[in-house]
Amino acid sequence: MDTELSSLTYSTLLFGIIRLLIAIYAFFLVGIKQKKTDTFLYQKFSRYFIFFLGMWQLARAVFYLYPETELLPRIMLLGHISVPLTSLTYFVFCFSYAFPKKTKLLPYFWWLALIPAITIFIILVPEYNQYFIEYTGEIIYVPYRELVPVYKPYFYVYTIFSYSLAFVGLVCLLIKLLAPAARRKFCIYTIIATVLFILSNMYRIFFSINDALWFIPILDITILTMFFWVVYADETQLIINKGQEKLMQTLMFPIFFLNKDKKIIYANQLAIKTCPNIYKKGRITGSKADILENFSPYQMSSQMLQDRLPTHKTDFLFQSNEDGTLYYSHQQSIAPKEQKREYEQGEMFLLIPVSAMKNFFSVLEDKAFRDPLCGCFNRHYLELKHAKFFQNTEAPADILPLSFIMCDIDGLKKVNDSFGHEVGNEYILLCHDTMKSAIRHDDWIFRLGGDEFLIILPNTNNQVATAIVATIEEKMQQVQKNYPTSISIGTSTAESHPINYVQCIHQADDAMYKKKQARKAGLLNNPPQSPSVEEGHGIQP
């Protein structure tokens, strides 16, 4: 008999240790979630649910490990306090997860808190224990230690309340699962965890006491892990939908993600550095108002900021109170209503340094409007910008007279064929640098095509333009290469408004073409003869 009793006691201690480890695991998960900002209401109540589930496990662990039997009935009763609280927080979790836009209705369910409140009162006041559960004092080992209870009327009210909320929560999740915009994977995982939760509390129906010794701890650990994993995975979706966190950290400007209540749920490292007041005790906290405390509205009154910022998707300029850096701010809704992704409603808030924007647009403009080889303006820039300017009859008169020089590199095709395109590019760059060295800083040079350049000279009459052409030709004659180098050049000049730049370019192009033909015919002696080529020329109006 002593041997049997000893083995039964060992089973009790083992089960108590297992329950204690599960409780510690639950509190560990709560501690991890405590360090995370609760983006949505269901995340907050998932933490409460895990906490009360851990409290039930702790009460059971104390019951199995406590050596004095006279206090066991009291310990069991105190453990029952957490049961209706677990069911209530689980119901709020499911409701707010399934219907995030309906969370304003939750205050109407305040009466659900009556049962947990009554349960706490009945358990804490000994004379009312008789309406809940009475223990006969008999202890059985099956194989772990249990008390023999006598259930009273209120116990059935308490039980029906707890299981009803669990089943209603399950129905909420099923409705969520059927919604068109639901993330079904997360819903299914949560439903599985819910079924396991109900199953673990009804093990006396489905399992024998001996099976419960090993199966219930497995169920409890699985439930806790699944609830934590699902909620954490769902929390990160707001970031995943806009880009991975590593990408956020590589951005060269502060970026914040806010929930619909303007609370900060994410900020990259640069954002934390720019707004240090949002990072406290190792976690991101605060709201959009805390972000704006670090800045002053630039050329805008505080009243305008207060009147417009909360209600309008408007971009503003802010100046840092710390170092005076000027930031362009942009705010964008993450989940427009028309997308019906209601559980992802929030806001992305960017602070982009104006200096960085200037550099960015400068680089962008260079790539769009400058020739990548020579660095001069390209034909696109001429057509989009200067064509309108020259055709404007109200263009400033101080640019007149306005001269045009059309240049065509001689023999480029033959150089490419004979020496390769790398040498051909060197030839193009040589001609460009020669032309650039002969003109002034305020003059414009454009590369129109492979071998064609246009030079526009404000405040330059035909005589000066002709002198510039002579300078270019003279410089080209001095170049020593293993291939002939020359440029055919033609000029034209506009003396008055309106300036017909297309006609002026045609005149310069015709003059250049005549000079090229004359050089091929041997009628020009000043530049060396270029390789014989059959090339197209001119630009189309």
Coordinates of C-alpha atoms in Angstrom, one line a residue:
M1 CA 0.0 0.0 0.0
D2 CA 2.9 2.4 0.9
T3 CA 4.5 1.7 -2.5
E4 CA 1.3 2.4 -4.4
L5 CA 0.7 5.6 -2.4
S6 CA 4.2 6.7 -3.1
S7 CA 3.8 6.3 -6.9
L8 CA 0.5 8.2 -6.8
T9 CA 2.2 11.0 -4.9
Y10 CA 4.9 11.1 -7.6
S11 CA 2.3 11.4 -10.3
T12 CA 0.7 14.3 -8.4
L13 CA 4.1 16.1 -8.1
L14 CA 4.9 15.5 -11.8
F15 CA 1.5 16.9 -12.9
G16 CA 2.0 19.9 -10.6
I17 CA 5.4 20.6 -12.1
I18 CA 4.0 20.3 -15.6
R19 CA 1.2 22.8 -14.7
L20 CA 3.7 25.2 -13.2
L21 CA 5.9 25.1 -16.3
I22 CA 2.8 25.8 -18.5
A23 CA 2.0 28.8 -16.2
I24 CA 5.5 30.1 -16.5
Y25 CA 5.3 29.7 -20.3
A26 CA 2.1 31.7 -20.4
F27 CA 3.5 34.5 -18.3
F28 CA 6.6 34.5 -20.6
L29 CA 4.4 35.0 -23.6
V30 CA 2.6 37.8 -21.8
G31 CA 5.9 39.4 -21.1
I32 CA 7.0 39.2 -24.7
K33 CA 3.7 40.8 -25.8
Q34 CA 4.0 43.5 -23.2
K35 CA 7.1 44.8 -25.1
K36 CA 5.0 45.1 -28.3
T37 CA 2.6 47.9 -29.0
D38 CA -1.0 46.8 -29.1
T39 CA -2.0 47.9 -32.6
F40 CA -5.6 46.5 -32.3
L41 CA -8.0 45.8 -29.5
Y42 CA -7.9 42.0 -30.1
Q43 CA -4.1 42.0 -29.5
K44 CA -4.6 43.6 -26.1
F45 CA -7.3 41.1 -25.1
S46 CA -5.3 38.2 -26.4
R47 CA -2.6 39.1 -23.9
Y48 CA -5.3 39.2 -21.1
F49 CA -6.6 35.8 -22.3
I50 CA -3.2 34.3 -22.1
F51 CA -2.6 35.8 -18.7
F52 CA -5.8 34.4 -17.1
L53 CA -5.1 31.1 -18.7
G54 CA -1.7 31.2 -17.0
M55 CA -3.3 32.1 -13.7
W56 CA -5.6 29.0 -13.9
Q57 CA -2.5 26.8 -14.7
L58 CA -0.7 28.4 -11.7
A59 CA -3.6 27.7 -9.3
R60 CA -3.7 24.1 -10.5
A61 CA 0.1 23.8 -10.0
V62 CA -0.2 25.1 -6.4
F63 CA -3.0 22.6 -5.7
Y64 CA -0.9 19.7 -6.9
L65 CA 2.4 20.8 -5.2
Y66 CA 1.1 22.2 -1.9
P67 CA 1.8 19.6 0.8
E68 CA -0.9 20.6 3.4
T69 CA -4.3 19.0 2.5
E70 CA -6.4 21.3 4.7
L71 CA -5.9 24.3 2.4
L72 CA -6.5 22.4 -0.9
P73 CA -10.3 23.3 -1.1
R74 CA -9.5 27.0 -0.7
I75 CA -6.8 26.8 -3.4
M76 CA -9.2 25.1 -5.8
L77 CA -11.8 27.8 -5.2
L78 CA -9.4 30.6 -5.8
G79 CA -8.3 29.0 -9.0
H80 CA -11.9 29.2 -10.3
I81 CA -11.7 33.0 -10.3
S82 CA -9.7 33.0 -13.5
V83 CA -12.1 30.8 -15.4
P84 CA -14.9 33.3 -16.2
L85 CA -12.3 36.0 -16.8
T86 CA -10.5 33.7 -19.3
S87 CA -13.8 33.2 -21.1
L88 CA -14.7 36.9 -21.1
T89 CA -11.4 38.1 -22.4
Y90 CA -11.5 35.3 -25.0
F91 CA -14.9 36.5 -26.2
V92 CA -13.7 40.1 -26.5
F93 CA -10.7 38.9 -28.4
C94 CA -12.8 36.9 -30.9
F95 CA -15.3 39.7 -31.3
S96 CA -12.8 42.5 -31.9
Y97 CA -10.8 40.2 -34.2
A98 CA -13.8 39.3 -36.3
F99 CA -15.5 42.7 -36.3
P100 CA -12.9 45.4 -35.9
K101 CA -15.3 48.1 -37.0
K102 CA -17.9 47.0 -34.5
T103 CA -15.7 47.4 -31.4
K104 CA -17.7 50.4 -30.4
L105 CA -20.5 48.0 -29.5
L106 CA -18.4 46.3 -26.8
P107 CA -19.5 48.7 -24.0
Y108 CA -23.0 47.4 -24.5
F109 CA -21.8 44.0 -23.4
W110 CA -20.8 45.4 -19.9
W111 CA -23.3 43.1 -18.3
L112 CA -21.2 40.1 -19.2
A113 CA -18.8 41.2 -16.5
L114 CA -21.4 40.5 -13.9
I115 CA -20.8 36.8 -13.8
P116 CA -17.0 37.1 -13.2
A117 CA -17.7 39.8 -10.5
I118 CA -20.3 37.6 -8.8
T119 CA -17.9 34.6 -9.0
I120 CA -15.1 36.6 -7.3
F121 CA -17.5 37.7 -4.6
I122 CA -18.8 34.2 -3.9
I123 CA -15.3 32.7 -3.8
L124 CA -13.7 35.4 -1.6
V125 CA -16.6 35.4 0.9
P126 CA -16.5 32.0 2.6
E127 CA -20.1 31.9 3.7
Y128 CA -21.2 32.1 0.1
N129 CA -19.1 29.2 -1.0
Q130 CA -22.0 26.9 -0.4
Y131 CA -23.8 28.3 -3.5
F132 CA -20.8 27.4 -5.7
I133 CA -18.8 24.3 -4.8
E134 CA -18.4 22.4 -1.6
Y135 CA -15.7 19.9 -1.1
T136 CA -16.3 16.9 1.1
G137 CA -12.7 16.8 2.3
E138 CA -12.1 13.4 0.6
I139 CA -8.9 13.2 -1.5
I140 CA -8.6 10.7 -4.3
Y141 CA -5.6 9.8 -6.5
V142 CA -6.5 9.1 -10.1
P143 CA -3.5 8.9 -10.4
Y144 CA -2.8 12.5 -9.4
R145 CA -4.5 14.2 -6.4
E146 CA -8.1 15.4 -6.8
L147 CA -10.8 16.6 -4.4
V148 CA -14.3 15.2 -4.5
P149 CA -16.6 18.2 -5.3
V150 CA -20.3 18.8 -4.7
Y151 CA -21.6 21.2 -7.3
K152 CA -24.1 23.9 -6.3
P153 CA -26.6 25.8 -8.4
Y154 CA -24.3 28.8 -9.2
F155 CA -21.6 26.5 -10.4
Y156 CA -23.9 25.5 -13.4
V157 CA -24.5 29.2 -14.1
Y158 CA -20.8 29.8 -14.0
T159 CA -20.1 26.8 -16.3
I160 CA -22.9 27.7 -18.8
F161 CA -21.5 31.3 -18.9
S162 CA -18.0 30.2 -19.6
Y163 CA -18.7 27.7 -22.3
S164 CA -21.3 29.9 -23.9
L165 CA -18.8 32.7 -24.4
A166 CA -16.3 30.2 -25.8
F167 CA -18.8 28.9 -28.3
V168 CA -19.9 32.5 -29.3
G169 CA -16.3 33.4 -29.8
L170 CA -15.9 30.4 -32.1
V171 CA -19.0 31.5 -34.1
C172 CA -17.4 35.0 -34.5
L173 CA -14.3 33.4 -35.9
L174 CA -16.3 31.3 -38.3
I175 CA -18.0 34.5 -39.5
K176 CA -14.6 36.1 -39.9
L177 CA -13.5 33.0 -41.9
L178 CA -16.3 33.4 -44.4
A179 CA -15.7 37.2 -44.9
P180 CA -14.4 38.0 -48.4
A181 CA -11.4 39.9 -47.2
A182 CA -10.4 37.6 -44.4
R183 CA -6.9 36.2 -44.0
R184 CA -8.2 32.6 -43.8
K185 CA -4.9 31.1 -42.7
F186 CA -5.0 33.1 -39.5
C187 CA -8.7 32.5 -38.9
I188 CA -8.2 28.7 -39.3
Y189 CA -5.3 28.7 -36.8
T190 CA -7.3 30.6 -34.3
I191 CA -10.3 28.4 -34.7
I192 CA -8.2 25.3 -34.2
A193 CA -6.8 26.9 -31.0
T194 CA -10.3 27.7 -29.9
V195 CA -11.5 24.1 -30.4
L196 CA -8.5 22.8 -28.4
F197 CA -9.3 25.3 -25.7
I198 CA -12.8 24.0 -25.4
L199 CA -11.6 20.5 -25.6
S200 CA -9.1 20.9 -22.8
N201 CA -11.8 22.2 -20.5
M202 CA -14.1 19.3 -21.3
Y203 CA -11.6 16.5 -21.0
R204 CA -13.7 14.7 -18.5
I205 CA -16.2 14.1 -21.3
F206 CA -13.7 13.1 -24.0
F207 CA -10.8 11.6 -22.1
S208 CA -10.2 9.4 -19.1
I209 CA -8.4 10.9 -16.1
N210 CA -5.3 8.9 -16.9
D211 CA -5.3 10.2 -20.5
A212 CA -5.5 13.8 -19.1
L213 CA -2.2 13.4 -17.3
W214 CA -0.3 13.7 -20.5
F215 CA -2.8 15.0 -23.1
I216 CA -4.1 18.2 -21.3
P217 CA -0.6 19.7 -20.9
I218 CA 0.1 19.2 -24.6
L219 CA -3.3 20.8 -25.4
D220 CA -2.6 23.8 -23.1
I221 CA 0.9 24.4 -24.5
T222 CA -0.5 24.2 -28.1
I223 CA -3.3 26.6 -27.3
L224 CA -0.9 29.2 -25.8
T225 CA 1.6 28.9 -28.6
M226 CA -1.0 29.1 -31.4
F227 CA -2.7 32.1 -29.9
F228 CA 0.5 34.0 -29.4
W229 CA 1.8 33.1 -32.9
V230 CA -1.4 34.0 -34.7
V231 CA -1.7 37.4 -33.0
Y232 CA 1.9 38.2 -33.4
A233 CA 1.8 37.2 -37.1
D234 CA -1.3 39.3 -37.6
E235 CA 0.3 42.3 -35.9
T236 CA 3.2 42.3 -38.4
Q237 CA 0.9 42.3 -41.4
L238 CA 0.6 46.0 -41.3
I239 CA 4.3 46.2 -41.9
I240 CA 4.4 43.3 -44.3
N241 CA 1.8 44.9 -46.6
K242 CA 4.0 48.0 -47.1
G243 CA 7.4 46.3 -47.1
Q244 CA 9.6 44.1 -45.0
E245 CA 11.1 45.6 -41.8
K246 CA 14.6 45.3 -43.1
L247 CA 13.6 47.5 -46.0
M248 CA 12.1 50.0 -43.6
Q249 CA 15.4 50.2 -41.7
T250 CA 17.4 50.9 -44.9
L251 CA 15.3 53.9 -45.8
M252 CA 17.2 57.2 -45.6
F253 CA 14.3 59.0 -44.0
P254 CA 12.1 58.6 -40.9
I255 CA 9.0 56.5 -41.4
F256 CA 6.2 55.8 -38.9
F257 CA 3.2 53.5 -39.0
L258 CA 0.2 54.6 -37.0
N259 CA -3.1 52.8 -36.2
K260 CA -6.4 54.4 -36.7
D261 CA -6.2 56.1 -33.2
K262 CA -2.9 57.7 -34.4
K263 CA -0.9 55.6 -32.0
I264 CA 2.6 54.6 -33.2
I265 CA 2.9 50.9 -33.9
Y266 CA 6.2 51.0 -35.8
A267 CA 9.1 53.4 -36.5
N268 CA 12.4 52.7 -38.2
Q269 CA 15.7 53.5 -36.5
L270 CA 16.1 56.9 -38.2
A271 CA 12.6 57.8 -37.0
I272 CA 13.6 56.9 -33.4
K273 CA 16.8 59.0 -33.8
T274 CA 14.8 62.0 -35.1
C275 CA 12.1 61.7 -32.5
P276 CA 13.8 60.2 -29.4
N277 CA 10.8 60.9 -27.2
I278 CA 8.8 58.0 -28.8
Y279 CA 11.3 55.4 -27.6
K280 CA 11.0 54.6 -23.9
K281 CA 12.2 51.6 -21.9
G282 CA 13.2 49.7 -24.9
R283 CA 9.9 50.0 -26.8
I284 CA 8.2 52.4 -29.2
T285 CA 5.4 54.3 -27.6
G286 CA 3.4 57.5 -28.1
S287 CA 1.2 59.0 -30.8
K288 CA 1.4 61.3 -33.7
A289 CA 1.3 64.2 -31.4
D290 CA 4.5 63.0 -29.7
I291 CA 6.1 62.9 -33.2
L292 CA 5.1 66.5 -33.9
E293 CA 6.5 67.7 -30.6
N294 CA 9.9 67.5 -32.2
F295 CA 9.1 69.9 -35.0
S296 CA 7.7 73.4 -35.7
P297 CA 5.5 74.1 -38.7
Y298 CA 7.5 75.9 -41.3
Q299 CA 5.9 79.1 -42.5
M300 CA 2.6 78.0 -41.1
S301 CA 0.9 79.1 -37.9
S302 CA 0.3 76.6 -35.1
Q303 CA -3.5 77.3 -35.4
M304 CA -3.4 76.3 -39.0
L305 CA -1.6 73.1 -38.1
Q306 CA -4.1 72.3 -35.4
D307 CA -7.1 73.1 -37.7
R308 CA -5.9 71.1 -40.7
L309 CA -3.6 68.3 -39.8
P310 CA -6.0 66.0 -38.0
T311 CA -8.6 66.1 -40.7
H312 CA -6.9 66.5 -44.1
K313 CA -4.5 64.4 -45.9
T314 CA -2.2 67.3 -46.5
D315 CA 1.5 67.5 -46.9
F316 CA 3.4 70.0 -44.7
L317 CA 6.9 71.4 -44.2
F318 CA 8.3 70.9 -40.7
Q319 CA 11.5 72.2 -39.1
S320 CA 13.3 70.2 -36.5
N321 CA 13.5 71.9 -33.1
E322 CA 16.8 70.2 -32.5
D323 CA 19.0 71.0 -35.5
G324 CA 16.7 73.1 -37.8
T325 CA 16.6 70.4 -40.5
L326 CA 13.7 71.1 -42.9
Y327 CA 11.4 68.1 -43.5
Y328 CA 8.7 67.5 -46.1
S329 CA 6.0 65.4 -44.4
H330 CA 3.6 63.0 -46.2
Q331 CA 0.8 61.0 -44.7
Q332 CA -1.0 58.2 -46.5
S333 CA -3.8 55.9 -45.5
I334 CA -2.6 52.3 -45.5
A335 CA -6.0 50.6 -46.1
P336 CA -8.5 52.7 -48.0
K337 CA -12.1 51.8 -47.2
E338 CA -12.8 50.7 -50.8
Q339 CA -10.4 47.8 -50.3
K340 CA -12.4 46.5 -47.4
R341 CA -9.3 45.5 -45.5
E342 CA -10.8 47.0 -42.3
Y343 CA -8.5 45.2 -39.9
E344 CA -5.6 47.0 -41.5
Q345 CA -6.7 50.6 -41.2
G346 CA -3.9 52.8 -40.3
E347 CA -1.6 55.5 -41.6
M348 CA 1.9 55.8 -42.9
F349 CA 3.7 59.0 -41.9
L350 CA 6.9 60.0 -43.7
L351 CA 9.4 62.8 -42.9
I352 CA 11.7 63.4 -45.9
P353 CA 14.6 65.9 -45.5
V354 CA 14.1 68.6 -48.1
S355 CA 17.8 68.5 -48.9
A356 CA 17.5 64.8 -49.7
M357 CA 14.6 65.6 -52.0
K358 CA 16.6 68.3 -53.8
N359 CA 19.4 65.9 -54.3
F360 CA 17.0 63.2 -55.5
F361 CA 15.3 65.5 -58.0
S362 CA 18.6 66.9 -59.2
V363 CA 19.8 63.3 -59.9
L364 CA 16.5 62.5 -61.6
E365 CA 16.7 65.6 -63.7
D366 CA 20.2 64.8 -64.7
K367 CA 19.2 61.3 -65.8
A368 CA 16.2 62.7 -67.8
F369 CA 17.7 65.8 -69.4
R370 CA 21.4 65.1 -69.7
D371 CA 23.4 63.0 -72.0
P372 CA 25.0 60.1 -70.0
L373 CA 28.2 60.2 -72.1
C374 CA 28.9 63.9 -72.4
G375 CA 27.0 65.3 -69.5
C376 CA 25.5 68.1 -71.7
F377 CA 21.7 68.6 -72.2
N378 CA 19.9 66.1 -74.5
R379 CA 17.3 66.5 -77.2
H380 CA 14.5 65.8 -74.8
Y381 CA 15.5 68.8 -72.7
L382 CA 15.6 71.0 -75.8
E383 CA 12.1 70.0 -76.9
L384 CA 10.4 70.1 -73.5
K385 CA 12.0 73.2 -72.1
H386 CA 13.6 75.5 -74.6
A387 CA 11.3 75.0 -77.5
K388 CA 8.4 76.6 -75.5
F389 CA 10.8 79.4 -74.3
F390 CA 12.0 80.3 -77.8
Q391 CA 8.5 80.2 -79.3
N392 CA 7.2 82.6 -76.6
T393 CA 6.8 86.1 -78.1
E394 CA 7.3 87.5 -74.6
A395 CA 10.7 85.9 -74.1
P396 CA 13.2 88.4 -72.7
A397 CA 14.7 90.7 -75.3
D398 CA 18.2 90.5 -73.6
I399 CA 18.8 87.1 -75.2
L400 CA 18.9 88.7 -78.7
P401 CA 20.6 88.3 -80.9
L402 CA 20.4 84.5 -80.5
S403 CA 22.8 82.3 -82.5
F404 CA 22.5 78.6 -83.3
I405 CA 25.5 76.4 -84.1
M406 CA 24.8 72.9 -85.6
C407 CA 27.7 70.5 -85.3
D408 CA 28.1 67.0 -86.9
I409 CA 31.1 64.8 -86.1
D410 CA 32.8 63.7 -89.2
G411 CA 33.6 60.0 -89.8
L412 CA 32.1 58.7 -86.5
K413 CA 30.7 55.6 -88.1
K414 CA 34.0 54.6 -89.7
V415 CA 35.8 55.1 -86.4
N416 CA 33.2 52.8 -84.7
D417 CA 33.6 50.2 -87.4
S418 CA 37.4 50.4 -87.4
F419 CA 38.3 50.9 -83.8
G420 CA 35.2 49.9 -81.8
H421 CA 32.6 51.8 -80.0
E422 CA 34.8 52.6 -77.0
V423 CA 37.1 54.6 -79.3
G424 CA 34.0 56.1 -80.9
N425 CA 32.7 57.3 -77.6
E426 CA 36.1 58.7 -76.9
Y427 CA 35.8 60.6 -80.2
I428 CA 32.4 61.9 -79.3
L429 CA 33.6 63.1 -75.9
L430 CA 36.7 64.7 -77.5
C431 CA 34.4 66.7 -79.8
H432 CA 32.1 67.7 -77.0
D433 CA 34.9 68.9 -74.8
T434 CA 36.4 70.9 -77.7
M435 CA 33.0 72.6 -78.3
K436 CA 32.5 73.3 -74.6
S437 CA 35.9 74.8 -74.3
A438 CA 35.1 77.3 -77.0
I439 CA 31.8 78.6 -75.7
R440 CA 30.9 80.6 -72.6
H441 CA 29.4 79.4 -69.3
D442 CA 25.9 80.7 -70.1
D443 CA 25.8 79.1 -73.5
W444 CA 23.8 75.9 -74.0
I445 CA 25.0 72.7 -75.7
F446 CA 22.8 69.8 -76.6
R447 CA 23.5 66.4 -78.0
L448 CA 20.7 65.7 -80.4
G449 CA 21.8 62.3 -81.6
G450 CA 24.8 60.0 -82.0
D451 CA 27.0 62.5 -83.9
E452 CA 25.0 65.7 -83.8
F453 CA 25.3 68.6 -81.4
L454 CA 23.5 71.9 -81.1
I455 CA 24.9 75.0 -79.4
I456 CA 22.6 77.9 -78.6
L457 CA 24.4 81.3 -77.8
P458 CA 22.3 84.1 -76.2
N459 CA 23.4 87.6 -76.9
T460 CA 25.6 86.5 -79.7
N461 CA 25.5 88.0 -83.2
N462 CA 26.5 86.1 -86.4
Q463 CA 30.0 87.5 -86.3
V464 CA 30.7 86.3 -82.8
A465 CA 29.2 82.9 -83.6
T466 CA 31.4 82.6 -86.7
A467 CA 34.4 83.3 -84.5
I468 CA 33.4 80.6 -82.1
V469 CA 33.1 78.1 -85.0
A470 CA 36.6 79.1 -86.2
T471 CA 37.9 78.4 -82.6
I472 CA 36.3 75.0 -82.5
E473 CA 37.7 74.1 -85.9
E474 CA 41.1 75.3 -85.0
K475 CA 41.1 73.3 -81.8
M476 CA 40.0 70.2 -83.7
Q477 CA 42.9 70.6 -86.1
Q478 CA 45.4 70.5 -83.2
V479 CA 44.1 67.1 -82.0
Q480 CA 46.5 64.2 -82.7
K481 CA 44.8 60.8 -83.0
N482 CA 45.3 57.7 -85.1
Y483 CA 42.1 58.6 -87.0
P484 CA 41.1 61.8 -88.7
T485 CA 39.1 64.3 -86.4
S486 CA 36.9 67.1 -87.7
I487 CA 33.5 68.6 -87.1
S488 CA 31.2 70.0 -89.8
I489 CA 29.6 73.2 -88.4
G490 CA 26.8 75.5 -89.6
T491 CA 25.4 78.7 -88.0
S492 CA 22.3 80.9 -88.0
T493 CA 21.2 83.9 -86.0
A494 CA 17.8 85.2 -84.8
E495 CA 17.9 89.0 -84.6
S496 CA 14.3 89.7 -83.3
H497 CA 11.1 88.3 -81.8
P498 CA 9.3 86.1 -82.4
I499 CA 12.1 83.5 -82.4
N500 CA 11.4 80.6 -84.7
Y501 CA 13.9 78.2 -83.3
V502 CA 12.9 75.4 -85.7
Q503 CA 13.7 77.5 -88.7
C504 CA 16.9 78.7 -87.1
I505 CA 18.0 75.2 -86.5
H506 CA 17.2 74.2 -90.1
Q507 CA 19.2 77.1 -91.4
A508 CA 22.2 76.1 -89.2
D509 CA 21.7 72.4 -90.3
D510 CA 21.7 73.3 -94.0
A511 CA 24.8 75.4 -93.6
M512 CA 26.5 72.5 -91.7
Y513 CA 25.4 70.0 -94.4
K514 CA 26.8 72.3 -97.2
K515 CA 30.1 72.5 -95.3
K516 CA 30.2 68.7 -94.9
Q517 CA 29.6 68.2 -98.6
A518 CA 32.3 70.8 -99.5
R519 CA 34.8 69.0 -97.2
K520 CA 34.0 65.7 -98.9
A521 CA 34.5 67.3 -102.3
G522 CA 37.9 68.6 -101.2
L523 CA 36.8 72.3 -101.4
L524 CA 37.7 73.0 -97.7
N525 CA 41.4 72.8 -96.7
N526 CA 41.4 74.0 -93.1
P527 CA 40.5 70.7 -91.3
P528 CA 42.0 67.4 -92.3
Q529 CA 40.0 65.1 -94.5
S530 CA 37.7 62.9 -92.4
P531 CA 37.0 59.2 -93.2
S532 CA 34.5 58.8 -96.0
V533 CA 31.1 58.0 -94.6
E534 CA 27.5 58.0 -95.7
E535 CA 25.7 59.4 -92.7
G536 CA 22.3 60.9 -92.2
H537 CA 22.1 64.4 -90.9
G538 CA 19.8 67.1 -89.7
I539 CA 16.9 67.1 -87.2
Q540 CA 13.3 66.9 -88.0
P541 CA 11.1 69.8 -87.0

